[in-house]
Short mmCIF file of C-alpha atoms and ligand atoms in Angstrom, two decimals:
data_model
loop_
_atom_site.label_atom_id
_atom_site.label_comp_id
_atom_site.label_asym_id
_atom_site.label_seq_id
_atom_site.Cartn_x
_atom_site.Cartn_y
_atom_site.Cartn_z
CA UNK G 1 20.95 -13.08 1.14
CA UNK G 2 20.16 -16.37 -0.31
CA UNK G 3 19.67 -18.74 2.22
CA UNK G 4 18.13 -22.28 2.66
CA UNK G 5 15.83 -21.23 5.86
CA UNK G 6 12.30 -21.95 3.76
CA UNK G 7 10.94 -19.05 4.45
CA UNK G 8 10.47 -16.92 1.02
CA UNK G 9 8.31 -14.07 -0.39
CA UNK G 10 7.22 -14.31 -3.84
CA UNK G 11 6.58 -11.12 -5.58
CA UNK G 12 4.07 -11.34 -8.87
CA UNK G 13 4.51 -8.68 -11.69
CA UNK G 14 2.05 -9.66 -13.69
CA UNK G 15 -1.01 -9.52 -10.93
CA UNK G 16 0.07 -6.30 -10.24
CA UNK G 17 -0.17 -5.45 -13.48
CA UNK G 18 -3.68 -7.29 -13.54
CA UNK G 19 -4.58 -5.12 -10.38
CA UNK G 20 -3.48 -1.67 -11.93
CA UNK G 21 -5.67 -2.75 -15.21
CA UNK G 22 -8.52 -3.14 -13.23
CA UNK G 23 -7.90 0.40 -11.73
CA UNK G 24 -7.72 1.80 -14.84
CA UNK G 25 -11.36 -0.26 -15.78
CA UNK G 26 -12.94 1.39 -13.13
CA UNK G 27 -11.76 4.72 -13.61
CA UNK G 28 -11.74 4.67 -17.31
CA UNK G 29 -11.45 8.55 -17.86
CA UNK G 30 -9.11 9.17 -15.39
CA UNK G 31 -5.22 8.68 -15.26
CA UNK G 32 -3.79 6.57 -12.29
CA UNK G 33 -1.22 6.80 -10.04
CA UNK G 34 0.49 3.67 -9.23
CA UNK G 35 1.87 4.87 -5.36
CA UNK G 36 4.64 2.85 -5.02
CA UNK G 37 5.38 4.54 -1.25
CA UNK G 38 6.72 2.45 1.44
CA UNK G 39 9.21 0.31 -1.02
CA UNK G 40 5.64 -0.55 -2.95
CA UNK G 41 4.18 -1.47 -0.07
CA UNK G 42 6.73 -3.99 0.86
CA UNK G 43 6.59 -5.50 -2.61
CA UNK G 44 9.77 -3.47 -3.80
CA UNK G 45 9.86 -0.24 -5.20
CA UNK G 46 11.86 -1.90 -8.55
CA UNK G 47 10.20 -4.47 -9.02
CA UNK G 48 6.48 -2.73 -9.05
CA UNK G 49 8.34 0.44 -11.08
CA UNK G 50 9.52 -2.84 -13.49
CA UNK G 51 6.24 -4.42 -13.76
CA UNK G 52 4.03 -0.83 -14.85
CA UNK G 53 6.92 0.49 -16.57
CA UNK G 54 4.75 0.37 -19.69
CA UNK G 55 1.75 0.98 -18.23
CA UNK G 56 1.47 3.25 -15.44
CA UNK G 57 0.11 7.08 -15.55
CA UNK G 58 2.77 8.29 -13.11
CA UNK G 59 4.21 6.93 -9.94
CA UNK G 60 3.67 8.43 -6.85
CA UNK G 61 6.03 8.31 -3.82
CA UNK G 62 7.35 10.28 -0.66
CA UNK G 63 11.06 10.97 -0.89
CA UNK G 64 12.17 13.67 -3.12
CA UNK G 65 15.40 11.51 -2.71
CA UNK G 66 13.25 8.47 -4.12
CA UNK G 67 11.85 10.93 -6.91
CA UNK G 68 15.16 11.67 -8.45
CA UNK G 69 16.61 8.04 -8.09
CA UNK G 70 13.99 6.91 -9.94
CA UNK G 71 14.32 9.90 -13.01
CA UNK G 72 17.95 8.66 -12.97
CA UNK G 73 16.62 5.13 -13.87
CA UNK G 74 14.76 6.41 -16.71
CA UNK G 75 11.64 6.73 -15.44
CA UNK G 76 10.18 9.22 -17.39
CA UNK G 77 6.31 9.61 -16.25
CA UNK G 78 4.94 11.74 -13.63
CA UNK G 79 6.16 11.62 -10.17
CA UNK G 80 4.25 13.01 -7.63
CA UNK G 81 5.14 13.47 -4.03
CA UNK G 82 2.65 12.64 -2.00
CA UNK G 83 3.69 15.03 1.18
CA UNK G 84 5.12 17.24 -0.68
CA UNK G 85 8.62 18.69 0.02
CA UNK G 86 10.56 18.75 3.08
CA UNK G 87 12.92 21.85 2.30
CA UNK G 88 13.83 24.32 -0.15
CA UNK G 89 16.69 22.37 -1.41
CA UNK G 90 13.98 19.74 -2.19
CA UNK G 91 12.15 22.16 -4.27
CA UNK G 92 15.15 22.70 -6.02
CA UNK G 93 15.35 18.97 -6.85
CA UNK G 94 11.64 18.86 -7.69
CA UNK G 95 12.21 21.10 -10.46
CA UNK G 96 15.13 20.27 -11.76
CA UNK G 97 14.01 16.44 -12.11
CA UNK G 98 10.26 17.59 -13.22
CA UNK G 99 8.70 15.89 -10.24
CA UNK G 100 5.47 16.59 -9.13
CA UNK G 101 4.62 18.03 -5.47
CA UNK G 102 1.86 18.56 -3.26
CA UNK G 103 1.47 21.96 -1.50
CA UNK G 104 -0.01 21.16 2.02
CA UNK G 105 0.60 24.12 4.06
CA UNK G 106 2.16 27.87 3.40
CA UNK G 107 5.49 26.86 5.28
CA UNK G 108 5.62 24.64 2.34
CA UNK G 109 4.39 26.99 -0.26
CA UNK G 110 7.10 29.11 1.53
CA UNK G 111 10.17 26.77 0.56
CA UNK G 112 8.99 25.97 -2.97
CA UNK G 113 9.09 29.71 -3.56
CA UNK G 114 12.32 30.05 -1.92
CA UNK G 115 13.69 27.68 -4.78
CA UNK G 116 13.20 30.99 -7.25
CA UNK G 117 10.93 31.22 -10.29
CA UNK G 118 10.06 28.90 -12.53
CA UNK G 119 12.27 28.22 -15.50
CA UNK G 120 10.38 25.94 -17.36
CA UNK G 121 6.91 24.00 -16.65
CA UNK G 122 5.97 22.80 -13.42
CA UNK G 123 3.02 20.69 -11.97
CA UNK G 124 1.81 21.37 -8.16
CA UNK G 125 -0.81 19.44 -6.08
CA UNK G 126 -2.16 21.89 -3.83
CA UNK G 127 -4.04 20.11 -0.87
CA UNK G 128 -7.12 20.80 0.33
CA UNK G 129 -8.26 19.67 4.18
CA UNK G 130 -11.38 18.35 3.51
CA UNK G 131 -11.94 16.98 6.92
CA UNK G 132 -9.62 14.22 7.44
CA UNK G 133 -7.43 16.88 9.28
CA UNK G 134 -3.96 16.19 8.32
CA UNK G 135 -2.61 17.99 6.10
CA UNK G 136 -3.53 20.19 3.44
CA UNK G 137 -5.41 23.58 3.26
CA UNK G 138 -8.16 24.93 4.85
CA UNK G 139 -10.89 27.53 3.70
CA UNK G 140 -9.39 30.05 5.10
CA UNK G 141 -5.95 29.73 3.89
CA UNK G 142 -6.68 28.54 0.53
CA UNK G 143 -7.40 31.31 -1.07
CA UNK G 144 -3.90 33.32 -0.36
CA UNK G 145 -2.02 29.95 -0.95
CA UNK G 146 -3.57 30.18 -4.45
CA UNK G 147 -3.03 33.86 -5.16
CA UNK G 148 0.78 33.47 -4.48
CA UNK G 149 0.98 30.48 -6.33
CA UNK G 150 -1.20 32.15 -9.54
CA UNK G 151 1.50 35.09 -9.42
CA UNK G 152 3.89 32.25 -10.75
CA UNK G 153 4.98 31.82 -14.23
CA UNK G 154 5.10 28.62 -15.52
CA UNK G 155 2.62 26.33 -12.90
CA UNK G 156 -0.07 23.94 -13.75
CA UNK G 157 -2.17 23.27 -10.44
CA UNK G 158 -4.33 20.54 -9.68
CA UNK G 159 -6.28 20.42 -6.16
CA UNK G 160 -6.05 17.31 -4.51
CA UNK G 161 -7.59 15.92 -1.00
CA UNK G 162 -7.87 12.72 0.55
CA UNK G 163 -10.77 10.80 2.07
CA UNK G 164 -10.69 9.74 5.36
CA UNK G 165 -13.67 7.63 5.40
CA UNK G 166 -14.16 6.07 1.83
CA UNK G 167 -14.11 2.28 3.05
CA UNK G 168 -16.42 3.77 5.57
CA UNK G 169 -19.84 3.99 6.90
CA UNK G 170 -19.37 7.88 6.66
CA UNK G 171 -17.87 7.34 3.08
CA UNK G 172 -17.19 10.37 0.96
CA UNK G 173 -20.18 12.28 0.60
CA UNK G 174 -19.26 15.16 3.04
CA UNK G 175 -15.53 15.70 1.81
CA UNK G 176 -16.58 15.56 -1.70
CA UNK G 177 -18.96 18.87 -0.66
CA UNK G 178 -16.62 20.39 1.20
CA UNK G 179 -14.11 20.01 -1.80
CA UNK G 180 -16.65 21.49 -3.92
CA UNK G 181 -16.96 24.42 -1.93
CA UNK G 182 -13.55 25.55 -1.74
CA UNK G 183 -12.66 24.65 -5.24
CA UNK G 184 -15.90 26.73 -6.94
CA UNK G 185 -15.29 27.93 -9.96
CA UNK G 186 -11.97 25.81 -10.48
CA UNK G 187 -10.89 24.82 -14.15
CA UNK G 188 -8.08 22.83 -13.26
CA UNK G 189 -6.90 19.67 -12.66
CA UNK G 190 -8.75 17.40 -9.08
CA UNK G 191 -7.39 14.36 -7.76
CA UNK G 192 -9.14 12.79 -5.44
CA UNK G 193 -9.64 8.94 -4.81
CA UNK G 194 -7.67 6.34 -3.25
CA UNK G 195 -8.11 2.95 -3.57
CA UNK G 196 -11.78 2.99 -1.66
CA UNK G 197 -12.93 5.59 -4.02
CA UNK G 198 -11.79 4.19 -7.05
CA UNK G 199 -14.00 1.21 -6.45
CA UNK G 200 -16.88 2.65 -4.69
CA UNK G 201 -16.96 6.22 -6.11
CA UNK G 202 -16.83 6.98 -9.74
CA UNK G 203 -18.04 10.65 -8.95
CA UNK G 204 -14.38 11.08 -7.55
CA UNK G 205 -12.50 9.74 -10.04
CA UNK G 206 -11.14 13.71 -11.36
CA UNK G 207 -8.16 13.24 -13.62
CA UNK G 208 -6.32 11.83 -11.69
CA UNK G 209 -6.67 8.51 -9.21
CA UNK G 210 -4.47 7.04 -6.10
CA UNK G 211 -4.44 3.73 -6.02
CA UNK G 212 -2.62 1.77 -3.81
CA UNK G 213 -3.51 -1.50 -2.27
CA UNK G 214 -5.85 -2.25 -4.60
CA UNK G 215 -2.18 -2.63 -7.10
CA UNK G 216 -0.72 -5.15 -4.58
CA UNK G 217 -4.47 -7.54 -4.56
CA UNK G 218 -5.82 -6.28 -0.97
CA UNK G 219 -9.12 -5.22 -0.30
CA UNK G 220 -9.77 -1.91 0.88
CA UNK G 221 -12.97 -2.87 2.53
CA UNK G 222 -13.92 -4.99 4.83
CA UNK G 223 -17.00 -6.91 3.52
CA UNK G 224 -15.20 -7.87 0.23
CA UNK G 225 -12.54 -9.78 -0.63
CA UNK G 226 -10.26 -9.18 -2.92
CA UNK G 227 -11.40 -11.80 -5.26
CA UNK G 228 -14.52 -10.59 -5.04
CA UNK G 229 -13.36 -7.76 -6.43
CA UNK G 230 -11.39 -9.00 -9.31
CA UNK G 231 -7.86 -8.50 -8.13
CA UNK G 232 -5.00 -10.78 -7.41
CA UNK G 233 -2.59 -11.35 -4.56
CA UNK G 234 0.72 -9.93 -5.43
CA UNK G 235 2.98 -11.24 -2.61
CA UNK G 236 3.35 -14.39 -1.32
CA UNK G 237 4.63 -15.86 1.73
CA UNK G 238 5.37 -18.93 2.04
CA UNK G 239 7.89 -21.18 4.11
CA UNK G 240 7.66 -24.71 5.14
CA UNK G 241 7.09 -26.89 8.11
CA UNK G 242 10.83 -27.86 10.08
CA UNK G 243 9.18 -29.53 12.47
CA UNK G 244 6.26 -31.71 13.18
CA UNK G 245 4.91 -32.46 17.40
CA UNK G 246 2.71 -35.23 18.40
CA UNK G 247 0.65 -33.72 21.53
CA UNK G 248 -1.81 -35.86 24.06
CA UNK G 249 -4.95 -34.03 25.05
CA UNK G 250 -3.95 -31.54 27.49
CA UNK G 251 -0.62 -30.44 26.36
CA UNK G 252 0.29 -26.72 25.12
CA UNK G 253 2.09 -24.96 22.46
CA UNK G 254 4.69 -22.15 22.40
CA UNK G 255 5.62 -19.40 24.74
CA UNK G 256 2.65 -18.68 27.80
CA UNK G 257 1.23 -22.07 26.56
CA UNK G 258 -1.80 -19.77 25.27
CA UNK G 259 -3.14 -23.10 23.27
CA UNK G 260 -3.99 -26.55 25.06
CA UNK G 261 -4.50 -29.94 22.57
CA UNK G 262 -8.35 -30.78 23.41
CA UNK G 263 -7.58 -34.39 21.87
CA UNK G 264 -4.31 -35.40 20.23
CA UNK G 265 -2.95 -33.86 17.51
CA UNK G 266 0.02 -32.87 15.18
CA UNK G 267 1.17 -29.80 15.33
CA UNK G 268 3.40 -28.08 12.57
CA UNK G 269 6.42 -26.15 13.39
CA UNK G 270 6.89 -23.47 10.66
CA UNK G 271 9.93 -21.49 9.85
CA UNK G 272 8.40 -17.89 10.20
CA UNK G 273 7.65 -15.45 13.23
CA UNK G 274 7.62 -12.23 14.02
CA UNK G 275 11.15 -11.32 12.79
CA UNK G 276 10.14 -12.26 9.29
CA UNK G 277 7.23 -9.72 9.99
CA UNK G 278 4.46 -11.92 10.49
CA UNK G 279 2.71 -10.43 13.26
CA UNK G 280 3.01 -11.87 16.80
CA UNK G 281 -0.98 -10.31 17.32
CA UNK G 282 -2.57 -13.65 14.58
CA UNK G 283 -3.97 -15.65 17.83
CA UNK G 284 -4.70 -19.05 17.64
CA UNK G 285 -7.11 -19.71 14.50
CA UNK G 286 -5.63 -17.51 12.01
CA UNK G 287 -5.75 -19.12 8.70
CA UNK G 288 -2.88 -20.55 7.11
CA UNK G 289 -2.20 -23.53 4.22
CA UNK G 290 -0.33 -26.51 4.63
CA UNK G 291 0.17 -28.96 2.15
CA UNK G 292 -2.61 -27.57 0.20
CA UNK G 293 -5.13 -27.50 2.70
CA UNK G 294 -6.46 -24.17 4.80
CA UNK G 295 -5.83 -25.22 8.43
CA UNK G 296 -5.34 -22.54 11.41
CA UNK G 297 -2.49 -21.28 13.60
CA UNK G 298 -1.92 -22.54 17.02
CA UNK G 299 -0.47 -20.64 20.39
CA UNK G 300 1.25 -17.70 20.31
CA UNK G 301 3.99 -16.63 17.36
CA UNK G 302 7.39 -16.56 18.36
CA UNK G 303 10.32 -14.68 16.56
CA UNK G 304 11.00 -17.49 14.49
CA UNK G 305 8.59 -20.06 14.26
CA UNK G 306 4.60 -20.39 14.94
CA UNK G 307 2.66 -23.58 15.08
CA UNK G 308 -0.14 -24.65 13.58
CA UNK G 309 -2.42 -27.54 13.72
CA UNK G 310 -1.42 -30.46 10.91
CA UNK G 311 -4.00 -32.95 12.55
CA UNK G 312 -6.20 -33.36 9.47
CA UNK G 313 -3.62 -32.88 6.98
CA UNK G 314 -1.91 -36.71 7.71
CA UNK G 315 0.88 -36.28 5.21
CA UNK G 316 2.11 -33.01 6.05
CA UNK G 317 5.80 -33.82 7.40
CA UNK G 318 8.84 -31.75 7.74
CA UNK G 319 9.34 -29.71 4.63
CA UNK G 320 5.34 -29.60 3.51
CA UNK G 321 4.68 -26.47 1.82
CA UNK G 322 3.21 -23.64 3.67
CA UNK G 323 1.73 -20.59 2.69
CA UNK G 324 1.64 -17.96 5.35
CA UNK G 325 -0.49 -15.49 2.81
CA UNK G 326 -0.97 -14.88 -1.10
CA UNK G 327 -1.48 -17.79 -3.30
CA UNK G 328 1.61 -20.25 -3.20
CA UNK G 329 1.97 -24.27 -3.79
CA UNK G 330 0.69 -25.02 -0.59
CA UNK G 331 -2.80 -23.34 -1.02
CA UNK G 332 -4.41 -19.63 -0.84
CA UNK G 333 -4.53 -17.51 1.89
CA UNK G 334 -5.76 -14.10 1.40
CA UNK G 335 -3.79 -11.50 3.58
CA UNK G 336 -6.58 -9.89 4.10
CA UNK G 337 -7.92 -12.71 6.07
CA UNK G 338 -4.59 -12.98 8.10
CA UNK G 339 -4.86 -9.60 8.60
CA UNK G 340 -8.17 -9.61 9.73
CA UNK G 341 -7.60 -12.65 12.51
CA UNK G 342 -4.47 -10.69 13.64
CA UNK G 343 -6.38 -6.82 14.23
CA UNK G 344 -4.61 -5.39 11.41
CA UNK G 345 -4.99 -4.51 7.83
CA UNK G 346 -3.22 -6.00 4.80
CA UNK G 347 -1.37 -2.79 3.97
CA UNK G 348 0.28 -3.28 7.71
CA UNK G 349 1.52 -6.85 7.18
CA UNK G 350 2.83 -6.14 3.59
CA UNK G 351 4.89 -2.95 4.90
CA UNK G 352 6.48 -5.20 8.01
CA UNK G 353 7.87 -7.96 5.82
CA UNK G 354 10.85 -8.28 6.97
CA UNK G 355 14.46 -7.35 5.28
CA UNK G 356 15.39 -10.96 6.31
CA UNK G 357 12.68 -12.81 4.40
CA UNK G 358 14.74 -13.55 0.49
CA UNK G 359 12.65 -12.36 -2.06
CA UNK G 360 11.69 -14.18 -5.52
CA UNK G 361 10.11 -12.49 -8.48
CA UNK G 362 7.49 -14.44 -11.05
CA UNK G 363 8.80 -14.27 -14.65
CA UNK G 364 6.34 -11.31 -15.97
C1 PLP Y 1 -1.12 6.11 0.42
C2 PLP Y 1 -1.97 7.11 -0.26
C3 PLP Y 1 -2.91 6.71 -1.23
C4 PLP Y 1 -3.21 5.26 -1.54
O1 PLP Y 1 -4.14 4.78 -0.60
P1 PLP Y 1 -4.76 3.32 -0.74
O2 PLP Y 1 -5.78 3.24 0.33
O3 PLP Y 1 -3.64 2.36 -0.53
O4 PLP Y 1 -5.33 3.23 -2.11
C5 PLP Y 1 -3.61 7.69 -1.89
N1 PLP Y 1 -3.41 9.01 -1.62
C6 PLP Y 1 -2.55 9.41 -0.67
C7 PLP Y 1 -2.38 10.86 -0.39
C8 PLP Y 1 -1.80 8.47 0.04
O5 PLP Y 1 -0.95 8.90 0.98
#
């Protein structure tokens, strides 16, 4: 709905374009992945499908519902589902639209079966669990899962698993052995790295990548920013002020009055909250821009509104600019950092924008 409520995300093709580049930079010899799960993240599966289009190795996704719909649209690179199928009459679907699946577990390897034999060429993931213990298989039932899938006509495997820990102290070091170990001897295809990996990791790249945030300009680490690492923010929220409070030392803001005025101040009302998916966790101090100047958030965020201190940014009346995260006319804030303030990661505040919040896309 198009509405004149402020509040507006602004979606960039061409950083994420920039962002999946720089993938592709780093993992040079490998093919990527754009995952595009979650509606892109909360960026919009069509608009990020729009803005690799040309580019992009193969898309990767959940839904065999989502898999098809997008084959329909003309999509016509590898899709890969990243759980795998949920039935036999998805593994029906998988091969009559080409997709690829991931093989996680033998009740899985028991539906895709089900679907009969292979009529013409199809591509499996089979996952290992390396240690991050979700899905995928295990030493022990690897090897059967791989004899009943080799007694197949017309497969291609690759062996895929995921790190729990690459952002991490722990990093990748011991999955990367384990994977080793139960894929000796293997000639084909590995796919391995996520985001964390990609960047930190070259010895994972395989032939295959799985980037995600990294395409939408988040960090996947804590001690470096984005920037830092040579992406760009591809969302944007931004709204403006709709109201403007002049407080005596002493008073407080919002609901539970969590914030008291130490001095007098102004103190910008701003059309965004929690419904719009901002999250009600940013306490007091959470960066945000105003007027083209970083300032912070005061008291707590209510559905529709939060506050935030205007006191050094004298013309900043109703209807200044404000950017609640990504790079808009009122100033840069990375969502990492608002993520950061409010417990959370990027990834988190991305997936909860809200269905309310009207959407704009940058010309490419
Ligand atoms: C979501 C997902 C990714 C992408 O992870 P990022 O940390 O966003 O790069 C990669 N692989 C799998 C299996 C995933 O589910």
């Amino acid at each position: 709905m198009k509405t004149s409520r402020p509040i507006r995300a602004r979606i960039a093709p061409a950083a994420l374009l920039h962002n999946y580049r720089v993938v592709k930079r780093h993992a040079a010899n490998a093919r990527a992945w754009a995952v595009i799960k979650a509606n892109a993240y909360g960026h919009g599966q069509w608009r990020a499908v729009d803005a690799l289009r040309e580019e992009a190795d193969g898309f990767a996704i959940l839904e065999t519902e989502n898999g098809v719909a997008l084959r329909e649209a003309g999509v016509s690179q590898p899709i890969l589902l990243l759980e795998g199928i949920f039935s036999t009459r998805d593994a029906r679907a998988v091969r009559e639209y080409g997709l690829t699946t991931v093989i996680h577990c033998s009740e899985q390897l028991d539906m895709f079966l089900d679907a009969g034999p292979l009529a013409a060429p199809q591509e499996v993931y089979v996952k290992l669990n390396t240690g991050m213990n979700r899905l995928g298989f295990t030493d022990k039932t690897l090897p059967l899962a791989l004899e009943r899938l080799r007694a197949q006509e017309n497969l291609k495997l690759t062996l895929m698993t995921h790190f729990a820990e690459a952002d991490g102290e722990r990093g990748i070091a011991w999955q990367l052995e384990r994977f080793k170990a139960m894929s000796a001897g293997w000639t084909g295809g590995v796919c391995l790295a996520n985001s964390a990996a990609i960047l930190d990791f070259p010895e994972t790249h395989g032939d295959w990548v799985r980037p995600g945030i990294v395409l939408y300009g988040a960090s996947p680490f804590v001690d470096r920013s984005a920037a830092d690492l040579g992406l760009q923010p591809v969302m944007t929220l931004e709204s403006a002020l709709i109201g403007v409070q002049e407080l005596q030392a002493g008073e407080r803001v919002g609901y539970g009055g969590t914030f008291t005025a130490d001095k007098p101040m102004r103190i910008g009302i701003v059309a965004c909250g929690y419904a719009d998916g901002y999250p009600r966790h940013a306490p007091s101090g959470t960066p945000i821009a105003v007027l083209g100047q970083r300032t912070r958030t005061v008291g707590r965020v209510s559905m529709d509104m939060l506050a935030c201190d205007i006191t050094d940014i004298p013309d900043a009346g109703l209807g200044a600019p404000v950017t609640l995260w990504g790079k808009g006319i009122a100033g840069e804030v990375p969502a990492d950092e608002v993520a950061t303030a409010a417990g959370t990661i990027a990834y988190e505040l991305f997936c909860a924008l809200a269905p309310r919040v009207p959407t704009a896309v940058d010309g490419l």
